[in-house]
PDB file of C-alpha atoms in Angstrom:
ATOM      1  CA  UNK O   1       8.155 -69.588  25.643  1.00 53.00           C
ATOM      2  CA  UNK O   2       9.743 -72.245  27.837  1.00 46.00           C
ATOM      3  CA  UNK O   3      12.072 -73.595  25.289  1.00 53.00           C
ATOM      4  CA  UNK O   4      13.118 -69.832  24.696  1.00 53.00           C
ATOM      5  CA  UNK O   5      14.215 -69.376  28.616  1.00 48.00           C
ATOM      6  CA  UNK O   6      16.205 -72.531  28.531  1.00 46.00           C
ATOM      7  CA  UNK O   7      17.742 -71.905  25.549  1.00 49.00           C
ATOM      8  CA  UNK O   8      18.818 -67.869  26.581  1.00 48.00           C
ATOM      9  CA  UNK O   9      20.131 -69.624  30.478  1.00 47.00           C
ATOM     10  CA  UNK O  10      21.994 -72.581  28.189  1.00 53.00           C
ATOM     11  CA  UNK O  11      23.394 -68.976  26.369  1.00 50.00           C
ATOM     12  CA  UNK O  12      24.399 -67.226  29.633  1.00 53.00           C
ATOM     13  CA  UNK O  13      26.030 -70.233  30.752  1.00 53.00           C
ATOM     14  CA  UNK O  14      28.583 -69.739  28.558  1.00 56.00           C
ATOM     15  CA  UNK O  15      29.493 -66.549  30.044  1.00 56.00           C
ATOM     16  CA  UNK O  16      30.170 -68.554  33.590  1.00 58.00           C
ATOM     17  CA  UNK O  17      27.623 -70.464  36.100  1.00 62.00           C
ATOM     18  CA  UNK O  18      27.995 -67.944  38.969  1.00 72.00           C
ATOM     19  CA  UNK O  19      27.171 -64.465  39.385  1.00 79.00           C
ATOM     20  CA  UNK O  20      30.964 -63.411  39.685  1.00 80.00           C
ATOM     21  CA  UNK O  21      31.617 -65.861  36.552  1.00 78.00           C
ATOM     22  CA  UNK O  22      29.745 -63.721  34.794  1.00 79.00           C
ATOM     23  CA  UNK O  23      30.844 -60.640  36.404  1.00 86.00           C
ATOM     24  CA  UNK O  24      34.356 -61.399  35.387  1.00 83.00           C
ATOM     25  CA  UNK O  25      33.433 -62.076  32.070  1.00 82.00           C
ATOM     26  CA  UNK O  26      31.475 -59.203  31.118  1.00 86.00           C
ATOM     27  CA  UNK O  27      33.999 -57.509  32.631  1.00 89.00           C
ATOM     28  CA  UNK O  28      36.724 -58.777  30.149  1.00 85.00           C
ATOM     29  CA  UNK O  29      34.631 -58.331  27.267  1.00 87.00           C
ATOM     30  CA  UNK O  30      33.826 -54.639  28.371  1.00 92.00           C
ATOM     31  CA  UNK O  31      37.385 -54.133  28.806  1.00 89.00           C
ATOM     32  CA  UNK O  32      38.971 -55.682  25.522  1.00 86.00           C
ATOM     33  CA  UNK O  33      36.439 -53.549  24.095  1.00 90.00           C
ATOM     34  CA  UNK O  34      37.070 -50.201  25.706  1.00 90.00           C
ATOM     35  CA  UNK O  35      41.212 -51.019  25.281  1.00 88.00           C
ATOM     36  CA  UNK O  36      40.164 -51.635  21.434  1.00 82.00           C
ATOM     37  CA  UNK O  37      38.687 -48.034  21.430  1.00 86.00           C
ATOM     38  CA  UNK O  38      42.119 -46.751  23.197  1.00 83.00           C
ATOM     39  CA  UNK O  39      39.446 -45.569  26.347  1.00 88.00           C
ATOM     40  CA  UNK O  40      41.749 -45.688  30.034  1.00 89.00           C
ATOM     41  CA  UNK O  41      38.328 -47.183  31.411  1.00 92.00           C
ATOM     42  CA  UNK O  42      39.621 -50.492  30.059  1.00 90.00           C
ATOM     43  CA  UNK O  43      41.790 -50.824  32.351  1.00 88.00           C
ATOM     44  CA  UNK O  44      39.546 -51.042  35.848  1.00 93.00           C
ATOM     45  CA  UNK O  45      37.432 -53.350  33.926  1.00 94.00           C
ATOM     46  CA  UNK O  46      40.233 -55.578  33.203  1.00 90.00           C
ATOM     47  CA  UNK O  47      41.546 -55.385  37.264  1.00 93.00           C
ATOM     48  CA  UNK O  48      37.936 -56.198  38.443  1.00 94.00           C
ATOM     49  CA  UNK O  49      38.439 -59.218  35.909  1.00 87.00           C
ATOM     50  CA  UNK O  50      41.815 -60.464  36.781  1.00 88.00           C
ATOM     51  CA  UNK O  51      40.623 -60.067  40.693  1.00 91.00           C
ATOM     52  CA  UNK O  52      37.314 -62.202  40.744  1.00 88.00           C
ATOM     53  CA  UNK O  53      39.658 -64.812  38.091  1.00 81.00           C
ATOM     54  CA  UNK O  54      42.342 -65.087  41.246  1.00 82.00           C
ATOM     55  CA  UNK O  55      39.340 -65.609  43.870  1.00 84.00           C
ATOM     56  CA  UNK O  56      38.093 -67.955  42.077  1.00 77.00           C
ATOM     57  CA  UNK O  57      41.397 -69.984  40.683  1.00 70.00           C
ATOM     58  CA  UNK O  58      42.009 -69.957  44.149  1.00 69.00           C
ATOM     59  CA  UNK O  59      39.088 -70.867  46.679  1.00 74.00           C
ATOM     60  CA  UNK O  60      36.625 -72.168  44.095  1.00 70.00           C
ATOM     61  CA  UNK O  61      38.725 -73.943  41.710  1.00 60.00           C
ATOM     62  CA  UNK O  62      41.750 -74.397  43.599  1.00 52.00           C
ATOM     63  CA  UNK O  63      43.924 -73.569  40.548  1.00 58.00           C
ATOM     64  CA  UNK O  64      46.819 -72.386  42.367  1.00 55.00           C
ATOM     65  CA  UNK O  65      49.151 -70.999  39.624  1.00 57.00           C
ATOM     66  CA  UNK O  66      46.224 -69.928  37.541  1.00 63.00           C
ATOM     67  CA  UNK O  67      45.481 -67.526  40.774  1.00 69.00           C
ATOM     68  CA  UNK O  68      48.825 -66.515  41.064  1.00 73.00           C
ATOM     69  CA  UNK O  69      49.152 -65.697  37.483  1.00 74.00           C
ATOM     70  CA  UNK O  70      45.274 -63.467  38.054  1.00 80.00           C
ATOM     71  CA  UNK O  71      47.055 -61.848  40.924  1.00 87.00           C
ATOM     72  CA  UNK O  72      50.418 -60.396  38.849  1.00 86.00           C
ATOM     73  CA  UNK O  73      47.787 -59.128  36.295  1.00 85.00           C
ATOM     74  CA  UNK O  74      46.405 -56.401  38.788  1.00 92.00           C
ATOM     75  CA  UNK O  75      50.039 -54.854  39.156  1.00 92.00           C
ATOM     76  CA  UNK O  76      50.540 -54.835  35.231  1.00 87.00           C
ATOM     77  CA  UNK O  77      47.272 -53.431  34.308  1.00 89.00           C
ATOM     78  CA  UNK O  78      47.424 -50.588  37.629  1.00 92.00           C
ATOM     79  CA  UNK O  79      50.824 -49.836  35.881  1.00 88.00           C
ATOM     80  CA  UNK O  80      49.370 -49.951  32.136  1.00 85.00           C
ATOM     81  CA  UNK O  81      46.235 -47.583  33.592  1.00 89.00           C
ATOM     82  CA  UNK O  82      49.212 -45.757  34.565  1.00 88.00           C
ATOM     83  CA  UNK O  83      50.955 -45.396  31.163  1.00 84.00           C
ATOM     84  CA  UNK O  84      47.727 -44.398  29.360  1.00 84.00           C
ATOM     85  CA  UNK O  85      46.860 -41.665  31.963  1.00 85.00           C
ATOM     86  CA  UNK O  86      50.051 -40.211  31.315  1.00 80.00           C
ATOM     87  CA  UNK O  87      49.431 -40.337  27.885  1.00 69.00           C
ATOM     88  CA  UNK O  88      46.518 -38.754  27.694  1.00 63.00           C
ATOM     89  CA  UNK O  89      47.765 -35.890  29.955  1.00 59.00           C
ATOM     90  CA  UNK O  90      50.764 -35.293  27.709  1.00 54.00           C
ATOM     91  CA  UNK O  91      48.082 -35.634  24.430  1.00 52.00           C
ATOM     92  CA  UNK O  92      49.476 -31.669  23.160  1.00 46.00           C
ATOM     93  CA  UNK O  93      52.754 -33.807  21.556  1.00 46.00           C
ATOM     94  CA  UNK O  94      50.840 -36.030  19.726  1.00 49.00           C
ATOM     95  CA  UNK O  95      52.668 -39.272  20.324  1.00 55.00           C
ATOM     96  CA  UNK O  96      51.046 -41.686  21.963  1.00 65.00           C
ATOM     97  CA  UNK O  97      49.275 -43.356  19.392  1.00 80.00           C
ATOM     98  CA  UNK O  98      49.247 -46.667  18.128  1.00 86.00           C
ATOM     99  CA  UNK O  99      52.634 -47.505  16.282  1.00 89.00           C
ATOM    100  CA  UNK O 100      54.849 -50.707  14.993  1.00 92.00           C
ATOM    101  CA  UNK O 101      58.015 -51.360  16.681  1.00 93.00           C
ATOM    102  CA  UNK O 102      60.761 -50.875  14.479  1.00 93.00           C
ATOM    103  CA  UNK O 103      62.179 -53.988  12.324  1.00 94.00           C
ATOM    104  CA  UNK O 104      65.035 -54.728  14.916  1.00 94.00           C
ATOM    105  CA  UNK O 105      62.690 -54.354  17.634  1.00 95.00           C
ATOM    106  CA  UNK O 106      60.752 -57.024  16.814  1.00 95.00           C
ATOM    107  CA  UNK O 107      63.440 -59.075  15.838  1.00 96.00           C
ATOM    108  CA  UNK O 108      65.273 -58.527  19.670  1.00 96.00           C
ATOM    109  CA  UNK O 109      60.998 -59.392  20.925  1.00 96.00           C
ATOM    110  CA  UNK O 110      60.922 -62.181  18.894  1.00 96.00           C
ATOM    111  CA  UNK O 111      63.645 -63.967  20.316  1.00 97.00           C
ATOM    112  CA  UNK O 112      63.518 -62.777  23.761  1.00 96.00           C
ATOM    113  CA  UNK O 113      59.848 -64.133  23.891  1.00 96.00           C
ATOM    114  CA  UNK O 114      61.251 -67.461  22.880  1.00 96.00           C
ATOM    115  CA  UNK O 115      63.956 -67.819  25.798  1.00 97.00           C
ATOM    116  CA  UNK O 116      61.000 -66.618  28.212  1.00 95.00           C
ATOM    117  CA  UNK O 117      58.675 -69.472  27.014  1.00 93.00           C
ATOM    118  CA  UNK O 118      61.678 -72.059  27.280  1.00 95.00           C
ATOM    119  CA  UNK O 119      62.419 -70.668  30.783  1.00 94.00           C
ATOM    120  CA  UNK O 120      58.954 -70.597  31.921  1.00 88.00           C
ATOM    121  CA  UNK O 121      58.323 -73.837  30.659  1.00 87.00           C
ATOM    122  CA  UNK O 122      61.637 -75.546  32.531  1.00 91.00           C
ATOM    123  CA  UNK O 123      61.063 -73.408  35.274  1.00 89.00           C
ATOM    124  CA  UNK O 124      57.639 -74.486  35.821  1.00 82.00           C
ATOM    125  CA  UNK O 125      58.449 -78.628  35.676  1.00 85.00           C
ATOM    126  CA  UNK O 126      61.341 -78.104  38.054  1.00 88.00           C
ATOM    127  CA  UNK O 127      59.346 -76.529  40.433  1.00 83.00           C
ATOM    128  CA  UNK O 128      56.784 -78.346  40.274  1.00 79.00           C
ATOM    129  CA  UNK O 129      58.957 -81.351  41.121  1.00 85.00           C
ATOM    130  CA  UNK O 130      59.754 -79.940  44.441  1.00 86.00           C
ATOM    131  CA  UNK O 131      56.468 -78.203  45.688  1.00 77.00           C
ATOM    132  CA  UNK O 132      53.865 -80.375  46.550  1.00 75.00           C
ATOM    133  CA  UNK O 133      51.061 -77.990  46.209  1.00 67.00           C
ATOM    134  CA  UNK O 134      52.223 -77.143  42.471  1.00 68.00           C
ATOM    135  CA  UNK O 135      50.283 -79.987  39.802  1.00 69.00           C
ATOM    136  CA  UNK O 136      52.267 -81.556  37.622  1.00 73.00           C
ATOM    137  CA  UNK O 137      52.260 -78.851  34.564  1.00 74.00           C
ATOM    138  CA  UNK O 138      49.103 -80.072  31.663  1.00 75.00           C
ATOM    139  CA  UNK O 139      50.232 -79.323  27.990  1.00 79.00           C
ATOM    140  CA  UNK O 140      53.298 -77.583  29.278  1.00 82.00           C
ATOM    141  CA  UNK O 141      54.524 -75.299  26.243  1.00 88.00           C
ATOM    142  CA  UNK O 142      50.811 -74.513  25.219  1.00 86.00           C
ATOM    143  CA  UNK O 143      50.399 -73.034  28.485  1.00 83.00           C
ATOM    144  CA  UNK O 144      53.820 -71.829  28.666  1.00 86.00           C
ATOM    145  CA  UNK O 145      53.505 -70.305  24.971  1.00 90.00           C
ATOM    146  CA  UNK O 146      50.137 -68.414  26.314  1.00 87.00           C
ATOM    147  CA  UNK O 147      52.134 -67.142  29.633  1.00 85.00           C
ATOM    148  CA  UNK O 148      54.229 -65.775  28.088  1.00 89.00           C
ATOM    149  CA  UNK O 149      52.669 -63.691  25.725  1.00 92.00           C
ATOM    150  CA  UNK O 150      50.542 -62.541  27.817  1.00 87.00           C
ATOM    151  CA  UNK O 151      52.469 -60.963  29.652  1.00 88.00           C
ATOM    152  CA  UNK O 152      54.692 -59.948  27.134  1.00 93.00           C
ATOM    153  CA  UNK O 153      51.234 -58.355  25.252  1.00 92.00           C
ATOM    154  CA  UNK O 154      50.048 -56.439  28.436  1.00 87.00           C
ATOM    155  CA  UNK O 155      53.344 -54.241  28.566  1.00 88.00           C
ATOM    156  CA  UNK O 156      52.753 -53.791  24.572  1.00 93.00           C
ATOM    157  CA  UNK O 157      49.469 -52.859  25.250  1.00 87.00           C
ATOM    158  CA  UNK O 158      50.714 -50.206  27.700  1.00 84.00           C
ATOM    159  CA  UNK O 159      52.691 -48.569  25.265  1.00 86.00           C
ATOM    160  CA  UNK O 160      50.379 -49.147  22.473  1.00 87.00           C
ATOM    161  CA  UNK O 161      52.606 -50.480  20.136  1.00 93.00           C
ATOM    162  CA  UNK O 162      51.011 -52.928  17.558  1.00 93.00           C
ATOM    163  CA  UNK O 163      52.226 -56.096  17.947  1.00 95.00           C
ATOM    164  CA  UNK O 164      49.983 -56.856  21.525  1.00 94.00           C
ATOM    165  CA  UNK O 165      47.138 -57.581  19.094  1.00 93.00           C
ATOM    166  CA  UNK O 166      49.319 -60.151  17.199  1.00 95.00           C
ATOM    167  CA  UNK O 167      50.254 -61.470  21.040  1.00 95.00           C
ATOM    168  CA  UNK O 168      46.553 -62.005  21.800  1.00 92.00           C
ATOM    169  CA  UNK O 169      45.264 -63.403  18.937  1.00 95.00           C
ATOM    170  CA  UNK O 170      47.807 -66.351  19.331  1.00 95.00           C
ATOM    171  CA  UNK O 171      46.751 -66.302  22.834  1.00 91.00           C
ATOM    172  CA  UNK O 172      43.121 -66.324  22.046  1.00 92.00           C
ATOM    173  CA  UNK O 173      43.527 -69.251  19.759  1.00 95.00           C
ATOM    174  CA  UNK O 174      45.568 -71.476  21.410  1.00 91.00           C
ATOM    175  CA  UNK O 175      43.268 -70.561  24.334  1.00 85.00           C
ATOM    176  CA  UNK O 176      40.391 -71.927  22.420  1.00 90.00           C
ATOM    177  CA  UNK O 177      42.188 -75.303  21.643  1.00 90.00           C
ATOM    178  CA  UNK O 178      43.834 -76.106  25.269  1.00 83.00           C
ATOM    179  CA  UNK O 179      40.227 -75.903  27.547  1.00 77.00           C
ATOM    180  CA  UNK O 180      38.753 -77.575  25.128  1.00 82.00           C
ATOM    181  CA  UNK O 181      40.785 -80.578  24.914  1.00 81.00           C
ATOM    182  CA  UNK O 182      40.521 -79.516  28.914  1.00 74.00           C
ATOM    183  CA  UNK O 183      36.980 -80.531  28.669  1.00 71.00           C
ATOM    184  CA  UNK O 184      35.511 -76.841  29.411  1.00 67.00           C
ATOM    185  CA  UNK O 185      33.993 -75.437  26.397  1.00 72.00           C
ATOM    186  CA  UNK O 186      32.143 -72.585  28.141  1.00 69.00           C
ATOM    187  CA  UNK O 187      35.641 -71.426  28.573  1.00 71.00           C
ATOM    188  CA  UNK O 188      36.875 -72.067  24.846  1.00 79.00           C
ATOM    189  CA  UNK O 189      33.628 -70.781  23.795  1.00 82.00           C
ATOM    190  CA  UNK O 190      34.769 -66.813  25.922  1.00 79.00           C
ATOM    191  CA  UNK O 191      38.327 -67.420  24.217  1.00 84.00           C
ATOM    192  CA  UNK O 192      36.677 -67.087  20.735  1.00 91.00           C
ATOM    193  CA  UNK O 193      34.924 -64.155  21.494  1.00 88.00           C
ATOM    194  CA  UNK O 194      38.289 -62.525  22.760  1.00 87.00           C
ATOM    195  CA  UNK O 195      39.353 -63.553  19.747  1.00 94.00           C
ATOM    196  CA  UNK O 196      37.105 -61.787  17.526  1.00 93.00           C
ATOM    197  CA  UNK O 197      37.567 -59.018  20.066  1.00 89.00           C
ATOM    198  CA  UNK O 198      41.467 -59.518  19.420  1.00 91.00           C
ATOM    199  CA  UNK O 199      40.815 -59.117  15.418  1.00 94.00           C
ATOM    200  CA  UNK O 200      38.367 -55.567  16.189  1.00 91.00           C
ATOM    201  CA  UNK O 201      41.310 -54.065  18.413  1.00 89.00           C
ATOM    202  CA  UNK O 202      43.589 -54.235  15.902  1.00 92.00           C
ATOM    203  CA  UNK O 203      41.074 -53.006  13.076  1.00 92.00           C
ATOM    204  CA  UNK O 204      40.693 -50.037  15.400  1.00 88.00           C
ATOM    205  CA  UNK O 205      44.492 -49.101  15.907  1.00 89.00           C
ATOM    206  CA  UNK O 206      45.124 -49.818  12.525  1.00 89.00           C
ATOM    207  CA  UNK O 207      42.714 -46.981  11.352  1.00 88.00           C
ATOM    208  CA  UNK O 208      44.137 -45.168  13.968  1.00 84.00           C
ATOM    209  CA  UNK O 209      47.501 -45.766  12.947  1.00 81.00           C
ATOM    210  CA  UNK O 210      46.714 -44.682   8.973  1.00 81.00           C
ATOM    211  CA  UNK O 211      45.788 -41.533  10.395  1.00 76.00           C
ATOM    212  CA  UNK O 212      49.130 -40.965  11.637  1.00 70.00           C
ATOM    213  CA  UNK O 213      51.855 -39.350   9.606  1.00 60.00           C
ATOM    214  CA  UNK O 214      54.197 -42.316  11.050  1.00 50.00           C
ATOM    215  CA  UNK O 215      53.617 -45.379  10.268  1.00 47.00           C
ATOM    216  CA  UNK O 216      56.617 -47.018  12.557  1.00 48.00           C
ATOM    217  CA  UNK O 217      58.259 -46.311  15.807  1.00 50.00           C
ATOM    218  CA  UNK O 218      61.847 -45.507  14.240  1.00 44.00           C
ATOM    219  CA  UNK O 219      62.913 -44.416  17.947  1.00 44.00           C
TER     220      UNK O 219
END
């Protein structure tokens, strides 16, 4: 019975050592799940997440640009929240569904992602050199890589198009690999599960997506 306790609290440790650890990661889960699903209530989950993440970069961890990088997350999910709601409230036309970009599209994404990593990258190391408070940047285009497309996934997201899943997954992955060559596998360890999560998402739109008499956005 003992063994069985220590082995379920060695379990929710990997889900965070505090109560708002925990909260935040629940949270995330919930919400990848919910956004998987195409249910709105994703979204609240996801700004409770990204809100106890930036109090926590901040005061507990004193990750500075980790917190500031929480904090622009509550603006883009408010505004994806936004999106959906609208969505949903103009459902009688039948077009926001899940859709591919067209091939151009994702050409034009493709390479604009790539100038955004190589400016947030540079950007980061020269400032950096000049604010005190900022760390020197650890594996600098990893990070910058992840940045980037997570933003860049988040706005896909809002406009369900198909490629966010494609965004996170690389995300999720490289996600797994940086904390733990960090040295924090409870945090590699809630990477993989938003990577399976990442994988069931886009099993769901891509069911809902066969259902569709378009298979592209062609706009």
């Amino acid at each position: 019975m003992e063994n069985n306790i220590l082995a379920t609290i060695e379990w929710l440790q990997l889900l965070g050592s505090t109560p708002l650890e925990i909260i935040a990661t629940v949270s995330a889960i919930l919400g990848v799940i919910l956004i998987a699903r195409q249910s709105i209530w994703g979204w609240p989950l996801g700004i409770l997440w990204a809100s106890i993440s930036a109090w926590l970069a901040i005061t507990e961890w004193q990750l500075v640009s980790d917190g500031i990088l929480y904090l622009t997350y509550i603006p883009i999910q408010l505004y994806c929240w936004r999106v959906w709601a609208k969505g949903s409230a103009a459902r009688e036309e039948a077009s926001f569904v899940p859709v591919w970009l067209a091939r151009d599209k994702q050409l034009a994404l493709f390479f604009a992602t790539v100038l955004c990593i190589a400016g947030w990258g540079f950007g980061i190391t020269a400032l950096a050199a000049k604010v005190s408070w900022i760390p020197q940047p650890s594996l600098l285009w990893l990070d910058s890589v992840t940045t980037v497309l997570s933003f860049f996934a988040q706005f896909l997201q809002a406009r369900k198009r198909m490629e966010n899943w494609v965004g996170w997954c690389i995300v999720n992955v490289l996600g797994i690999y940086i904390y733990w060559v960090k040295g924090a596998p409870i945090y590699s360890f809630q990477y993989a599960i938003f990577l399976g999560l990442g994988i069931y998402g886009w099993i769901q739109w891509h069911r809902s997506l066969k259902a569709q008499p378009l298979a592209s956005d062609l706009s």
